Amino acid sequence: MKVLVINSGSSSIKYQLIDTETRNFLAKGLVDRIGLRGSSLKQERSDGHKINLSGEIFDHQQALEYVLAGLISPNHGVIKTLDGIDAVGHRLVHGGEHFKDSVLINEDVMNVLNECIDLAPLHNPPNIKGVQAARFHLPNTPMVGVFDTAFHSKMPDYAYIYGIPYVLYKRHSIRRYGFHGTSHYYVSRRYRDLTNGNLKELKLISCHLGNGASISAIKNGYSIDTSMGFTPLEGLLMGTRSGDLDPGVANQIIAKEGLEPREISAMLNKHSGLIGISGLSSDMREIEDAMLEGNKRAELAFNVFAYRLKKYIGAYTAALGGADGIIFTGGIGENSLLVRKAVLNSLEYMGIILDHEKNEKMIRGKEGFVEAEDSKVKIAVIPTNEELVIAIDTEKITRKTLS
Ligand code: ADP
C-alpha cells in the first residue's frame, strides 16, 4: 500500500510517501514558511532526484496542493495520478483521553479532535489544518490519525496524576499525557528485533533527543512513565523549551517582568532551554562547537541538558526495577557522541558502561550498540522512523475498517 504520511505544523508540512511493502519512502519533502514570506517546497525522491521551489504559499490547503502536484509531476514525481495514494496517515500530537490508539478519521473523530484543541492549543490546530487540507484534496482517500500520546496511554495513574486537586483532573482532564510516542514505540520494537528479545521481558529506557526531547520508561512493550506531561514542555531541557520548572518561577517572572500568560508561554516554549541558557543557539551542534571553543554559557547549557537526562535515567531505572537497555534516538541521540558520553559518564555502579571507541563511530544514521563488553545494560543508538510507524498503522487500520 502507498501511504502519504503528513506531519502538519503551524507553518510547515513534512511529508513522505511510503510503500508499506518495501517499508521505504518513494518521496519525502517539506513545505516551509506557510503563510509567511519566503515559503518553499523541497522534495526528494528515493533515487536522490530533488525539487526545490520557492514562492508564496498562503495556507495549508495550498501547501498540500503543491505537495500533491509534486508527487504526480511527470518529471519529478513518483506516482501517475492521485489514485496512486491508497491512504493518508496524519501525525496528531494530542489525543487526550479519547484516543488510546490510531483511528480512521471521520466526522465524529474530527469533532473530538476539535474538542482536544483545548488540551494542546499550540499543536492541535495546525494538525487539524493538515487533516482538513488532505480531506479537501483527497475526499475519497481513507485517512488515519496516529497520536503522539497513544503509546503512553497505558501509564499507571500514579505516574500521570499531578499533585494538584483531583477535581481539576476530573473537570479539565489535567494530567500527564506524554508525547513522542511513535518514536519511543518504533525504537523499542527495533531494539527488540536487533536483540531477538521479548517485549514482555524487556525493561527499556528510550531517550528521544531532537529539538524537542523526552525520555520514556518501557515495560511490557509500553510506556510506564515519560518525561513530557500535560504539554510537551515538561521534562528534559530542550532546544527552546525549559523542561521541568517550579511553577513559582513562572509566577515570579509574571510579577517582575509584567508578562501576560501568552508571553510567559512563549518564553518557556520558544526562548528557553539551550538557547535561553546559552544566549547563542537552540542547535546542539552549535552549542557543542561553541563549548569546545571555550564559550562558558554554551558549556553550561550543555551541562544542564546532560545532567537532567542523567537524573531521569536514574529515576527510570528505579521505576522499572532495573533496565536491560538504554536507547538513544533523535538528531542529538543519534549523532552527539559528546551528549551520550556526558550522560552515561559515572553510571558504572548501575551496570552502565560505555565503550568510547564504539561511541565515537556511531554517528550519521548508524544503528548499533555502544556498550562495553562488561556492561550489564545494553546501550543502543537507533535512528527513529516515526513516518514508518504511521504508515504501517494507517495500512493496518485502513485494511481492517474497509474489509
Ligand atoms: P526534530 O525534533 O525537529 O525532528 P532532530 O531530531 O532532527 O529534530 O534533532 C535536531 C537536533 O539534533 C539539533 O539540536 C541538532 O543540532 C542535533 N544534531 C544533529 N546532528 C548533530 C551532531 N552531529 N552532533 C550534535 N547534535 C546534532
Coordinates of C-alpha atoms and ligand atoms in Angstrom, one line a residue:
M1 CA 0.0 0.0 0.0
K2 CA 1.2 3.5 -0.7
V3 CA 0.6 5.8 2.3
L4 CA 1.1 9.5 2.3
V5 CA 2.3 10.5 5.8
I6 CA 1.6 14.1 6.8
N7 CA 3.1 15.9 9.8
S8 CA 1.5 19.3 9.8
G9 CA 2.9 22.1 12.0
S10 CA 1.9 25.7 12.4
S11 CA 3.9 26.9 9.4
S12 CA 5.2 23.7 7.8
I13 CA 4.1 20.4 6.4
K14 CA 6.6 17.5 6.4
Y15 CA 5.5 14.5 4.3
Q16 CA 6.6 11.1 3.0
L17 CA 5.0 8.8 0.5
I18 CA 5.8 5.3 1.8
D19 CA 5.4 2.0 0.2
T20 CA 4.5 -0.2 3.1
E21 CA 5.5 -3.4 1.2
T22 CA 9.2 -2.4 0.9
R23 CA 8.9 -0.1 4.0
N24 CA 10.8 2.6 2.0
F25 CA 9.8 6.1 1.1
L26 CA 9.2 6.9 -2.6
A27 CA 9.4 10.6 -2.0
K28 CA 9.7 12.9 1.0
G29 CA 9.6 16.6 1.5
L30 CA 9.0 19.7 3.4
V31 CA 6.8 22.8 2.8
D32 CA 8.2 25.6 4.9
R33 CA 7.1 29.1 6.0
I34 CA 3.4 28.6 5.1
G35 CA 1.6 31.9 5.4
L36 CA 4.9 33.7 5.8
R37 CA 7.3 35.4 3.4
G38 CA 9.8 33.1 1.6
S39 CA 7.7 29.9 1.5
S40 CA 9.4 27.0 -0.1
L41 CA 8.8 23.3 -1.0
K42 CA 11.6 20.8 -1.1
Q43 CA 11.1 17.3 -2.3
E44 CA 13.5 14.4 -2.7
R45 CA 12.8 11.1 -4.4
S46 CA 14.3 7.8 -3.2
D47 CA 16.6 7.9 -6.2
G48 CA 18.0 11.3 -5.0
H49 CA 16.2 13.5 -7.5
K50 CA 15.3 16.8 -5.9
I51 CA 13.0 19.7 -6.4
N52 CA 13.3 23.0 -4.7
L53 CA 10.6 25.6 -5.3
S54 CA 10.0 28.9 -3.7
G55 CA 7.1 31.3 -3.9
E56 CA 4.1 32.4 -1.9
I57 CA 2.2 29.6 -0.1
F58 CA -0.8 31.1 1.6
D59 CA -2.2 28.3 3.8
H60 CA -2.1 24.5 4.5
Q61 CA -4.6 23.8 1.7
Q62 CA -2.5 25.5 -0.9
A63 CA 0.6 23.8 0.5
L64 CA -0.9 20.4 0.1
E65 CA -2.0 21.2 -3.4
Y66 CA 1.7 21.8 -4.3
V67 CA 2.8 18.7 -2.5
L68 CA 0.3 16.5 -4.4
A69 CA 1.4 18.3 -7.7
G70 CA 5.0 17.4 -6.9
L71 CA 4.1 13.8 -6.2
I72 CA 2.3 13.3 -9.6
S73 CA 4.6 15.6 -11.6
P74 CA 5.6 13.7 -14.8
N75 CA 9.2 14.9 -14.5
H76 CA 9.8 15.0 -10.7
G77 CA 7.0 12.8 -9.2
V78 CA 6.7 9.2 -8.2
I79 CA 3.0 8.3 -9.0
K80 CA 1.0 8.9 -12.1
T81 CA -2.3 10.2 -10.5
L82 CA -3.6 10.9 -7.0
D83 CA -5.3 7.4 -7.1
G84 CA -1.8 6.1 -6.5
I85 CA -2.2 7.3 -2.9
D86 CA -4.0 4.5 -1.1
A87 CA -4.4 6.1 2.3
V88 CA -3.1 9.1 4.3
G89 CA -1.7 8.9 7.8
H90 CA -1.6 12.0 9.9
R91 CA 0.7 12.6 12.8
L92 CA -1.5 14.0 15.5
V93 CA 0.1 15.4 18.7
H94 CA -2.6 15.2 21.3
G95 CA -5.4 12.6 21.6
G96 CA -6.3 13.5 25.2
E97 CA -8.0 10.6 27.0
H98 CA -10.2 9.9 24.0
F99 CA -7.7 8.3 21.6
K100 CA -5.7 5.5 23.0
D101 CA -5.0 4.1 19.6
S102 CA -4.8 5.2 16.0
V103 CA -8.2 5.9 14.4
L104 CA -9.8 6.1 11.0
I105 CA -10.7 9.8 10.6
N106 CA -14.4 10.6 10.1
E107 CA -16.7 13.4 11.1
D108 CA -17.1 12.1 14.7
V109 CA -13.3 12.0 15.1
M110 CA -13.0 15.5 13.6
N111 CA -15.4 16.7 16.3
V112 CA -13.4 15.1 19.1
L113 CA -10.2 16.4 17.6
N114 CA -11.6 19.9 17.7
E115 CA -12.6 19.4 21.4
C116 CA -9.0 18.4 22.1
I117 CA -7.7 21.8 20.9
D118 CA -8.2 23.0 24.4
L119 CA -5.6 20.5 25.6
A120 CA -2.9 21.4 23.1
P121 CA -3.6 24.9 21.7
L122 CA -0.1 25.1 20.2
H123 CA -0.1 21.7 18.4
N124 CA -3.6 20.5 17.6
P125 CA -4.9 23.4 15.4
P126 CA -2.1 23.0 12.8
N127 CA -2.6 19.2 12.9
I128 CA -6.3 19.7 12.2
K129 CA -5.5 22.1 9.4
G130 CA -3.4 19.4 7.8
V131 CA -6.2 16.9 8.1
Q132 CA -8.7 19.4 6.6
A133 CA -6.4 20.2 3.7
A134 CA -5.9 16.5 2.9
R135 CA -9.6 15.7 3.1
F136 CA -10.3 18.7 0.8
H137 CA -7.8 17.4 -1.9
L138 CA -8.4 13.7 -1.4
P139 CA -12.0 13.4 -0.4
N140 CA -12.3 9.7 -1.2
T141 CA -9.0 8.5 0.3
P142 CA -9.1 6.9 3.7
M143 CA -7.3 8.8 6.4
V144 CA -5.9 7.7 9.7
G145 CA -4.8 9.7 12.7
V146 CA -1.8 8.4 14.7
F147 CA -1.4 10.1 18.1
D148 CA 1.9 11.0 19.8
T149 CA 0.1 10.4 23.1
A150 CA -1.2 6.9 22.4
F151 CA 2.0 4.9 23.3
H152 CA 1.8 6.4 26.8
S153 CA -1.9 5.8 27.4
K154 CA -1.2 2.7 29.5
M155 CA 0.8 4.6 32.1
P156 CA -0.4 3.8 35.6
D157 CA -2.4 6.5 37.3
Y158 CA 0.3 7.3 39.9
A159 CA 2.6 8.2 37.0
Y160 CA 0.2 10.5 35.3
I161 CA -1.7 12.3 38.1
Y162 CA -0.3 15.6 39.2
G163 CA -0.1 16.6 42.8
I164 CA -2.9 19.1 42.4
P165 CA -6.6 18.9 43.5
Y166 CA -8.0 15.8 41.9
V167 CA -11.1 17.7 40.9
L168 CA -9.1 19.6 38.3
Y169 CA -8.2 16.3 36.6
K170 CA -11.8 15.2 36.5
R171 CA -13.1 18.7 35.4
H172 CA -10.4 19.7 32.8
S173 CA -8.5 16.4 32.1
I174 CA -5.4 18.0 33.5
R175 CA -2.9 15.1 33.8
R176 CA 0.3 13.9 32.3
Y177 CA -0.1 12.5 28.7
G178 CA 3.4 12.2 27.3
F179 CA 4.5 12.8 23.6
H180 CA 6.9 11.4 21.0
G181 CA 5.0 8.1 21.5
T182 CA 5.5 7.0 17.9
S183 CA 9.3 7.4 18.2
H184 CA 9.5 5.6 21.5
Y185 CA 7.3 2.8 20.1
Y186 CA 9.5 2.5 17.0
V187 CA 12.9 2.3 18.7
S188 CA 11.6 -0.1 21.4
R189 CA 10.4 -2.5 18.6
R190 CA 13.6 -2.1 16.7
Y191 CA 15.6 -2.8 19.9
R192 CA 13.6 -6.0 20.3
D193 CA 14.3 -7.0 16.7
L194 CA 18.0 -6.2 17.0
T195 CA 18.4 -8.2 20.2
N196 CA 15.9 -11.0 19.4
G197 CA 14.3 -10.1 22.6
N198 CA 10.8 -10.4 24.0
L199 CA 9.0 -7.2 24.8
K200 CA 7.2 -8.9 27.7
E201 CA 10.6 -9.3 29.4
L202 CA 12.5 -6.2 28.3
K203 CA 12.8 -3.2 30.5
L204 CA 13.9 -0.3 28.3
I205 CA 14.7 3.4 28.7
S206 CA 14.3 5.3 25.4
C207 CA 15.8 8.8 25.0
H208 CA 14.3 10.8 22.1
L209 CA 16.6 13.8 21.8
G210 CA 15.8 16.2 19.0
N211 CA 14.7 19.8 19.1
G212 CA 12.0 18.5 21.4
A213 CA 13.3 15.8 23.8
S214 CA 11.7 13.2 26.0
I215 CA 12.6 10.0 27.8
S216 CA 10.3 7.0 28.4
A217 CA 10.4 4.0 30.7
I218 CA 9.1 1.0 28.8
K219 CA 7.9 -2.3 30.3
N220 CA 5.8 -5.0 28.7
G221 CA 6.2 -3.1 25.4
Y222 CA 4.5 0.1 26.7
S223 CA 5.4 3.3 28.4
I224 CA 5.0 3.2 32.2
D225 CA 6.4 6.8 32.6
T226 CA 7.6 9.6 30.4
S227 CA 9.1 13.0 30.9
M228 CA 6.7 15.2 28.9
G229 CA 3.4 15.9 30.7
F230 CA 0.2 17.8 30.1
T231 CA 2.1 19.6 27.3
P232 CA 5.4 18.9 25.6
L233 CA 7.0 21.5 27.8
E234 CA 7.7 19.3 30.9
G235 CA 10.8 17.1 31.5
L236 CA 14.2 17.3 29.8
L237 CA 15.9 20.6 28.8
M238 CA 15.2 21.1 25.0
G239 CA 16.3 23.3 22.2
T240 CA 14.0 26.2 23.1
R241 CA 11.8 24.7 25.9
S242 CA 12.6 24.9 29.6
G243 CA 11.6 21.4 30.6
D244 CA 10.9 20.9 34.4
L245 CA 10.3 24.1 36.2
D246 CA 8.9 25.2 39.6
P247 CA 5.6 26.9 38.7
G248 CA 6.6 29.6 41.3
V249 CA 9.3 30.7 38.7
A250 CA 6.6 31.5 36.2
N251 CA 4.6 33.5 38.8
Q252 CA 7.7 35.4 39.8
I253 CA 8.6 36.3 36.2
I254 CA 5.0 37.4 35.5
A255 CA 5.2 39.6 38.6
K256 CA 8.7 41.0 38.0
E257 CA 8.6 41.4 34.2
G258 CA 4.9 42.2 33.8
L259 CA 4.3 39.4 31.3
E260 CA 0.9 38.2 30.1
P261 CA 0.2 34.4 30.3
R262 CA 0.6 34.2 26.5
E263 CA 4.0 35.8 26.8
I264 CA 5.2 33.5 29.6
S265 CA 4.1 30.6 27.5
A266 CA 6.1 31.9 24.5
M267 CA 9.1 32.5 26.8
L268 CA 9.1 28.9 28.2
N269 CA 8.4 27.3 24.8
K270 CA 10.5 29.4 22.4
H271 CA 13.1 31.3 24.3
S272 CA 14.3 28.9 27.0
G273 CA 16.2 25.6 27.0
L274 CA 19.6 25.5 25.2
I275 CA 19.0 28.9 23.5
G276 CA 17.8 30.5 26.7
I277 CA 20.8 29.4 28.8
S278 CA 23.5 29.9 26.1
G279 CA 22.0 33.0 24.5
L280 CA 23.5 31.5 21.4
S281 CA 21.6 28.7 19.7
S282 CA 19.0 26.0 20.1
D283 CA 21.0 23.7 17.9
M284 CA 23.1 21.2 19.8
R285 CA 25.8 21.2 17.1
E286 CA 26.4 24.9 17.6
I287 CA 26.3 24.5 21.4
E288 CA 29.0 21.8 21.2
D289 CA 31.2 23.8 18.8
A290 CA 31.0 26.9 21.0
M291 CA 31.6 24.9 24.1
L292 CA 34.7 23.3 22.6
E293 CA 35.9 26.9 21.7
G294 CA 35.6 27.8 25.4
N295 CA 32.2 29.5 25.5
K296 CA 31.1 29.2 29.1
R297 CA 27.4 29.8 28.6
A298 CA 27.3 27.1 25.9
E299 CA 29.1 24.7 28.3
L300 CA 26.5 25.5 31.0
A301 CA 23.6 24.8 28.6
F302 CA 25.3 21.5 27.5
N303 CA 25.9 20.5 31.2
V304 CA 22.3 21.3 32.2
F305 CA 21.0 19.2 29.2
A306 CA 23.2 16.2 30.1
Y307 CA 22.7 16.4 33.8
R308 CA 19.0 16.4 33.6
L309 CA 18.9 13.5 31.3
K310 CA 21.3 11.6 33.6
K311 CA 18.9 12.2 36.5
Y312 CA 15.9 10.9 34.5
I313 CA 17.8 7.8 33.5
G314 CA 18.4 7.1 37.3
A315 CA 14.8 7.8 38.1
Y316 CA 13.5 5.5 35.3
T317 CA 15.9 2.7 36.2
A318 CA 14.3 2.8 39.7
A319 CA 10.8 3.0 38.2
L320 CA 11.5 -0.1 36.1
G321 CA 13.3 -2.0 38.8
G322 CA 16.5 -2.1 36.6
A323 CA 17.0 -1.5 32.9
D324 CA 18.1 -4.0 30.2
G325 CA 18.8 -1.3 27.6
I326 CA 19.1 2.4 27.1
I327 CA 18.2 3.7 23.6
F328 CA 19.4 6.9 22.1
T329 CA 17.5 8.4 19.2
G330 CA 16.6 11.8 17.5
G331 CA 19.1 14.2 16.0
I332 CA 21.1 14.6 19.2
G333 CA 20.7 11.0 20.5
E334 CA 21.8 9.6 17.1
N335 CA 24.7 11.9 16.5
S336 CA 26.1 13.5 19.6
L337 CA 28.8 11.3 21.0
L338 CA 29.5 14.1 23.5
V339 CA 26.0 14.0 24.9
R340 CA 26.0 10.2 25.2
K341 CA 29.4 10.4 26.9
A342 CA 28.4 13.1 29.4
V343 CA 25.1 11.5 30.2
L344 CA 26.4 7.9 30.7
N345 CA 29.6 9.0 32.5
S346 CA 30.0 7.6 36.0
L347 CA 26.9 5.3 35.9
E348 CA 29.2 2.2 36.1
Y349 CA 27.8 1.4 39.5
M350 CA 24.4 0.9 37.8
G351 CA 26.0 -1.5 35.3
I352 CA 26.0 1.1 32.5
I353 CA 29.4 1.2 30.9
L354 CA 30.0 3.0 27.6
D355 CA 32.6 1.7 25.1
H356 CA 34.2 5.1 24.0
E357 CA 35.6 3.8 20.7
K358 CA 32.3 2.3 19.6
N359 CA 30.5 5.5 20.8
E360 CA 32.7 7.7 18.6
K361 CA 31.9 5.7 15.5
M362 CA 28.1 5.7 16.0
I363 CA 27.0 8.8 14.1
R364 CA 25.2 9.9 10.9
G365 CA 22.3 7.5 10.9
K366 CA 24.2 4.4 12.0
E367 CA 22.5 1.8 14.1
G368 CA 24.1 -0.4 16.7
F369 CA 25.3 -0.9 20.2
V370 CA 27.9 1.1 22.1
E371 CA 28.2 -0.6 25.5
A372 CA 31.4 -2.1 26.8
E373 CA 31.6 -5.9 27.0
D374 CA 31.3 -5.9 30.7
S375 CA 28.3 -3.5 30.8
K376 CA 25.2 -5.1 32.3
V377 CA 23.0 -2.7 30.5
K378 CA 23.0 -2.5 26.7
I379 CA 23.3 1.0 25.1
A380 CA 21.7 1.2 21.6
V381 CA 21.8 4.0 19.1
I382 CA 18.7 3.6 16.8
P383 CA 17.7 6.2 14.1
T384 CA 14.0 6.8 14.7
N385 CA 11.4 6.3 11.9
E386 CA 8.1 7.8 13.1
E387 CA 6.8 8.0 9.5
L388 CA 7.1 4.3 9.0
V389 CA 5.1 3.6 12.2
I390 CA 2.4 6.0 11.0
A391 CA 2.4 4.4 7.5
I392 CA 2.1 0.8 8.9
D393 CA -0.6 1.8 11.4
T394 CA -2.5 3.6 8.6
E395 CA -2.4 0.5 6.4
K396 CA -3.5 -1.8 9.3
I397 CA -6.5 0.4 10.2
T398 CA -7.5 1.1 6.6
R399 CA -7.5 -2.6 5.7
K400 CA -9.3 -3.6 8.9
T401 CA -12.0 -1.0 8.6
L402 CA -12.5 -1.3 4.9
S403 CA -12.5 -5.1 4.7
Ligands
ADP1 P1 13.3 17.5 15.4 O1 13.0 17.3 16.8 O2 13.0 18.8 14.8 O3 12.9 16.3 14.5 P2 16.0 16.4 15.1 O4 15.6 15.0 15.6 O5 16.5 16.5 13.7 O6 14.9 17.5 15.3 O7 17.2 16.9 16.0 C1 17.7 18.2 15.9 C2 18.9 18.3 16.9 O8 19.9 17.3 16.6 C3 19.5 19.7 16.8 O9 19.8 20.2 18.1 C4 20.9 19.3 16.1 O10 21.9 20.2 16.5 C5 21.1 18.0 16.7 N1 22.2 17.3 15.9 C6 22.1 16.9 14.6 N2 23.4 16.4 14.3 C7 24.2 16.5 15.3 C8 25.6 16.2 15.6 N3 26.3 15.7 14.7 N4 26.0 16.5 16.8 C9 25.3 17.0 17.8 N5 24.0 17.3 17.6 C10 23.4 17.1 16.4

